[in-house]
Amino acid sequence: MWFFVRDPVRDFPFELSPEPAEGSPPGPWALHRGRKKATGSPVSIFVYDVRPGAEEQTQVAKAAFKRLKTLRHPNILAFIDGLETDKCLHVVTEAVTPLGVYLKARAEAGGPKELELSWGLHQIVKALSFLVNDCSLIHNNVCMAAVFVDRAGEWKLGGLDYMYSAQGNGGAPPCKGIPELEQYDPPELADGSGRAAREKWSADMWRLGCLIWEVFNGPLPRPAALRNPGKIPKSLVPHYCELVGANPKMRPNPARFLQSCRAPGAFMNNRFVDTNLFLEEIQIKEPAEKQKFFQELSESLDSFPEDFCRHKVLPQLLTAFEFGNAGAVVLTPLFKVGKFLSAEEYQQKIIPVVVKMFSSTDRAMRIRLLQQMEQFIQYLDEPTVNTQIFPHVVHGFLDTNPAIREQTVKSMLLLAPKLNEANLNVELMKHFARLQAKDEQGPIRCNTTVCLGKIGSYLSASTRHRVLLSAFSRATKDPFAPSRVAGVLGFAATHNLYSMNDCAHKILPVLCGLTVDPEKSVRDQAFKAIRSFLSKLESVSEDPTQLAEVEKDVHAASSPGMGGAAASWAGWAVTGVSSLTSKLIRAHPAAAPGEPSVSQRPPPEAHWEAPEGKDTAEDSGAADRWDDEDWGSLEQEAESVLAQQDNWSAGGQASRAGQTSNPDHKSPESDWSSWEAEGSWEQGWQEPSAQEPPPEGTQLTSEYNWGGPEPSDKGDPFADLVARREPGTQPRPDSWGDDNWDGLETESRQVKAELARKKREERRREMEAKRAEKKAAKGPMKLGTRKLD
């Protein structure tokens, strides 16, 4: 029969590196790096090999194993697992580095700050106070080799091999037998006379003085070197001298030493120690105290060690948001700590929290997220933006708080490159159209135009053609002067996206109208833009072969690279533009190749209190009423107007008439027709295509006699210029002027003009009745809604 004997070392759930780690403490223990087999998390493993003839040392090692397993304190090395066999002892602790190795690495990186050292010594003294005052234990091995540092920079007290009871019931102190450790013994133990009365903590406090000396000056060569403080900070020297005094009775208790070092102006009285102490007790703090702490924390993080921020502050911030209802105050320190993380760590720790924050209804949190979006936008992938973030962000466009609406507009500068076709070209454009036409705040209308110009290159070709011309033209009619400047510079910034026909027939007429604007800043920018477009048209006129090169971007697909062409139209947004927007605008100060040289001049400053009363009144009177209109009827009216245009110019517009004459035919862009009819980019400035009826007493051109002699009895020189045929005169077959066309034309056009006038009058009365009825019965409709046919 076979018996299988399990190997406990092989079944141990941890594996260790074959070679001891650097800086293993002097003595029988060897420090190895290790990891947990199940999770791969790092640990430290102290290994003691049992050797024959070393029974006394083995008993000391087993006692240390037991002490470390039973003692639990935040400042004492944390025990995780252990293995005891006849051949070895394995003690698994949290992943740590010996203090000597840690200080050496910090010195190579520029040296540790006093803040780090003050908190590290505070932790060691606190551990000694726990052992002496709470457990009545003497550590008996305080030195550099007994202190370890975890990944957060926290100092941990280890080396419990020679610990004994302060009450004397455990026998004499263990013998060390290691010269490197015996040099830290106080002088009263060296001579063995016991002449001086001492406290139970006297020996450990002497050793603490040796540790402080080594921390600031390096390894202790001999005990006599303690007389010279060396590089020990002046604020710590008086307390250090108490520790290494010859009279053991005068050495302070660890608790009193801490109290002295925390006094005003003392070594351990600083913001870093205060922060750590608060974090240790954060679970029992009042909500008001937590709010104040997190508000002040951001200012101090720049001076704190990076490891401390990543491994101690960050978990507390995440916990405070997840379970402590800390709210928006954690955002600023959270994103500041996030700068120390790698891309993978950022995705794992911060992005899930950010996504969850966007669904919050807390306005303070929403505006903080929008203001600081530039700090985390690069870590967000497109599916997350489109499905989890953008649907929540767009609610800001409808918020009653102007600050949230403004920040939502500015955030689109960062989100636009990551938005899909539907969100960018449809959903976002609808919100921009409403903001530019209806928002009561001039700076928001202005910044909407700014943002549209910056993201214009990301739009699809069809959307660009439909939206940009209309949006910037509308901006040039805004009562808020900086918005008009924004419209002009928007044209200049996106000049490469317009065809030559659009430049000549649509853009230049709009810009020419601004040359008589009441504001000089608007006129100046209009003249510069006009010169730029004229020079572009002139160059193509001189060399028609350049047309293809000039219009290469007109029908090009949306591309992030095209955004650089708009980078130089900066400095023209109102003062409401945040630092985030300013940074983006300043990111590319030079104009893109081929961009017309248009020197930019910032407009006059505009604040939220700028002439808003006038702006609001004029805007509300001039803008379309999204709330009250019958969308289906407006679409029908638009089609009837187009039909009239087609009838008047049937020869040149037959193709367009074919499109409008079939109301059942729906183009791929039919979704835009409903909101373009009212409150859209185009409706706000385009004049009605149908001709208004002439003033009373005015004759149509067909009524004039263009060929006959001027009668003397009429004052109007054009009254009877039509050449009338003499009776009996035969018409010439090649003469257009001899046929009597004016009777038919006059009758047809008079009838059409009269019908059009009656329809408009009838429509106006119908709309006024509907508005009155809706206001009396239901109040205004929800923004962005429309009736379906």
PDB file of N, CA, C and O in Angstrom, residues 449-450 453 468 472 484-495 498 533 566 569 572:
ATOM      1  N   THR A 449     -21.931  79.618 -31.161  1.00  0.00           N
ATOM      2  CA  THR A 449     -21.315  79.861 -32.461  1.00  0.00           C
ATOM      3  C   THR A 449     -19.829  79.527 -32.435  1.00  0.00           C
ATOM      4  O   THR A 449     -19.287  78.944 -33.386  1.00  0.00           O
ATOM      5  N   VAL A 450     -19.170  79.896 -31.352  1.00  0.00           N
ATOM      6  CA  VAL A 450     -17.744  79.572 -31.203  1.00  0.00           C
ATOM      7  C   VAL A 450     -17.529  78.068 -31.304  1.00  0.00           C
ATOM      8  O   VAL A 450     -16.693  77.570 -32.058  1.00  0.00           O
ATOM      9  N   GLY A 453     -18.038  76.526 -34.766  1.00  0.00           N
ATOM     10  CA  GLY A 453     -16.907  76.742 -35.653  1.00  0.00           C
ATOM     11  C   GLY A 453     -15.738  75.826 -35.349  1.00  0.00           C
ATOM     12  O   GLY A 453     -15.029  75.387 -36.251  1.00  0.00           O
ATOM     13  N   LEU A 468     -23.565  75.100 -41.369  1.00  0.00           N
ATOM     14  CA  LEU A 468     -22.583  76.147 -41.080  1.00  0.00           C
ATOM     15  C   LEU A 468     -22.990  77.493 -41.664  1.00  0.00           C
ATOM     16  O   LEU A 468     -22.949  78.519 -40.976  1.00  0.00           O
ATOM     17  N   PHE A 472     -23.846  80.598 -39.028  1.00  0.00           N
ATOM     18  CA  PHE A 472     -23.038  81.817 -38.954  1.00  0.00           C
ATOM     19  C   PHE A 472     -23.808  83.021 -39.492  1.00  0.00           C
ATOM     20  O   PHE A 472     -23.613  84.143 -39.024  1.00  0.00           O
ATOM     21  N   ARG A 484     -22.200  88.547 -33.173  1.00  0.00           N
ATOM     22  CA  ARG A 484     -22.027  88.910 -34.581  1.00  0.00           C
ATOM     23  C   ARG A 484     -20.560  88.767 -34.979  1.00  0.00           C
ATOM     24  O   ARG A 484     -20.249  88.315 -36.091  1.00  0.00           O
ATOM     25  N   VAL A 485     -19.668  89.177 -34.081  1.00  0.00           N
ATOM     26  CA  VAL A 485     -18.239  88.970 -34.357  1.00  0.00           C
ATOM     27  C   VAL A 485     -17.938  87.486 -34.509  1.00  0.00           C
ATOM     28  O   VAL A 485     -17.188  87.064 -35.390  1.00  0.00           O
ATOM     29  N   ALA A 486     -18.552  86.673 -33.633  1.00  0.00           N
ATOM     30  CA  ALA A 486     -18.325  85.229 -33.704  1.00  0.00           C
ATOM     31  C   ALA A 486     -18.794  84.674 -35.032  1.00  0.00           C
ATOM     32  O   ALA A 486     -18.155  83.792 -35.624  1.00  0.00           O
ATOM     33  N   GLY A 487     -19.935  85.171 -35.534  1.00  0.00           N
ATOM     34  CA  GLY A 487     -20.417  84.706 -36.827  1.00  0.00           C
ATOM     35  C   GLY A 487     -19.454  85.034 -37.952  1.00  0.00           C
ATOM     36  O   GLY A 487     -19.186  84.207 -38.833  1.00  0.00           O
ATOM     37  N   VAL A 488     -18.894  86.253 -37.946  1.00  0.00           N
ATOM     38  CA  VAL A 488     -17.941  86.654 -38.990  1.00  0.00           C
ATOM     39  C   VAL A 488     -16.697  85.775 -38.936  1.00  0.00           C
ATOM     40  O   VAL A 488     -16.233  85.245 -39.953  1.00  0.00           O
ATOM     41  N   LEU A 489     -16.158  85.618 -37.747  1.00  0.00           N
ATOM     42  CA  LEU A 489     -14.939  84.835 -37.626  1.00  0.00           C
ATOM     43  C   LEU A 489     -15.201  83.349 -37.846  1.00  0.00           C
ATOM     44  O   LEU A 489     -14.298  82.605 -38.211  1.00  0.00           O
ATOM     45  N   GLY A 490     -16.438  82.926 -37.603  1.00  0.00           N
ATOM     46  CA  GLY A 490     -16.786  81.552 -37.935  1.00  0.00           C
ATOM     47  C   GLY A 490     -16.684  81.293 -39.425  1.00  0.00           C
ATOM     48  O   GLY A 490     -16.188  80.246 -39.860  1.00  0.00           O
ATOM     49  N   PHE A 491     -17.167  82.248 -40.229  1.00  0.00           N
ATOM     50  CA  PHE A 491     -17.002  82.128 -41.678  1.00  0.00           C
ATOM     51  C   PHE A 491     -15.523  82.035 -42.045  1.00  0.00           C
ATOM     52  O   PHE A 491     -15.119  81.200 -42.859  1.00  0.00           O
ATOM     53  N   ALA A 492     -14.718  82.911 -41.466  1.00  0.00           N
ATOM     54  CA  ALA A 492     -13.296  82.929 -41.809  1.00  0.00           C
ATOM     55  C   ALA A 492     -12.594  81.644 -41.395  1.00  0.00           C
ATOM     56  O   ALA A 492     -11.720  81.147 -42.110  1.00  0.00           O
ATOM     57  N   ALA A 493     -12.985  81.105 -40.233  1.00  0.00           N
ATOM     58  CA  ALA A 493     -12.304  79.913 -39.727  1.00  0.00           C
ATOM     59  C   ALA A 493     -12.632  78.674 -40.537  1.00  0.00           C
ATOM     60  O   ALA A 493     -11.811  77.763 -40.645  1.00  0.00           O
ATOM     61  N   THR A 494     -13.827  78.626 -41.096  1.00  0.00           N
ATOM     62  CA  THR A 494     -14.240  77.443 -41.853  1.00  0.00           C
ATOM     63  C   THR A 494     -14.290  77.727 -43.351  1.00  0.00           C
ATOM     64  O   THR A 494     -15.078  77.122 -44.080  1.00  0.00           O
ATOM     65  N   HIS A 495     -13.457  78.630 -43.796  1.00  0.00           N
ATOM     66  CA  HIS A 495     -13.490  79.076 -45.200  1.00  0.00           C
ATOM     67  C   HIS A 495     -13.274  77.931 -46.170  1.00  0.00           C
ATOM     68  O   HIS A 495     -13.776  77.945 -47.291  1.00  0.00           O
ATOM     69  N   TYR A 498     -16.463  75.790 -47.829  1.00  0.00           N
ATOM     70  CA  TYR A 498     -17.492  76.385 -48.683  1.00  0.00           C
ATOM     71  C   TYR A 498     -17.044  76.374 -50.139  1.00  0.00           C
ATOM     72  O   TYR A 498     -15.873  76.603 -50.435  1.00  0.00           O
ATOM     73  N   PHE A 533     -12.183  86.557 -48.473  1.00  0.00           N
ATOM     74  CA  PHE A 533     -12.982  85.802 -49.434  1.00  0.00           C
ATOM     75  C   PHE A 533     -12.817  86.354 -50.850  1.00  0.00           C
ATOM     76  O   PHE A 533     -12.798  85.598 -51.825  1.00  0.00           O
ATOM     77  N   ALA A 566      -9.230  75.661 -38.116  1.00  0.00           N
ATOM     78  CA  ALA A 566     -10.028  76.600 -37.334  1.00  0.00           C
ATOM     79  C   ALA A 566      -9.348  76.998 -36.050  1.00  0.00           C
ATOM     80  O   ALA A 566      -9.932  77.667 -35.224  1.00  0.00           O
ATOM     81  N   TRP A 569      -8.748  81.063 -35.003  1.00  0.00           N
ATOM     82  CA  TRP A 569      -9.801  82.067 -34.748  1.00  0.00           C
ATOM     83  C   TRP A 569     -10.078  82.089 -33.266  1.00  0.00           C
ATOM     84  O   TRP A 569     -11.064  81.604 -32.783  1.00  0.00           O
ATOM     85  N   TRP A 572     -11.973  85.644 -29.550  1.00  0.00           N
ATOM     86  CA  TRP A 572     -13.133  86.444 -29.892  1.00  0.00           C
ATOM     87  C   TRP A 572     -14.368  86.013 -29.143  1.00  0.00           C
ATOM     88  O   TRP A 572     -15.434  86.554 -29.358  1.00  0.00           O
TER      89      TRP A 572
END
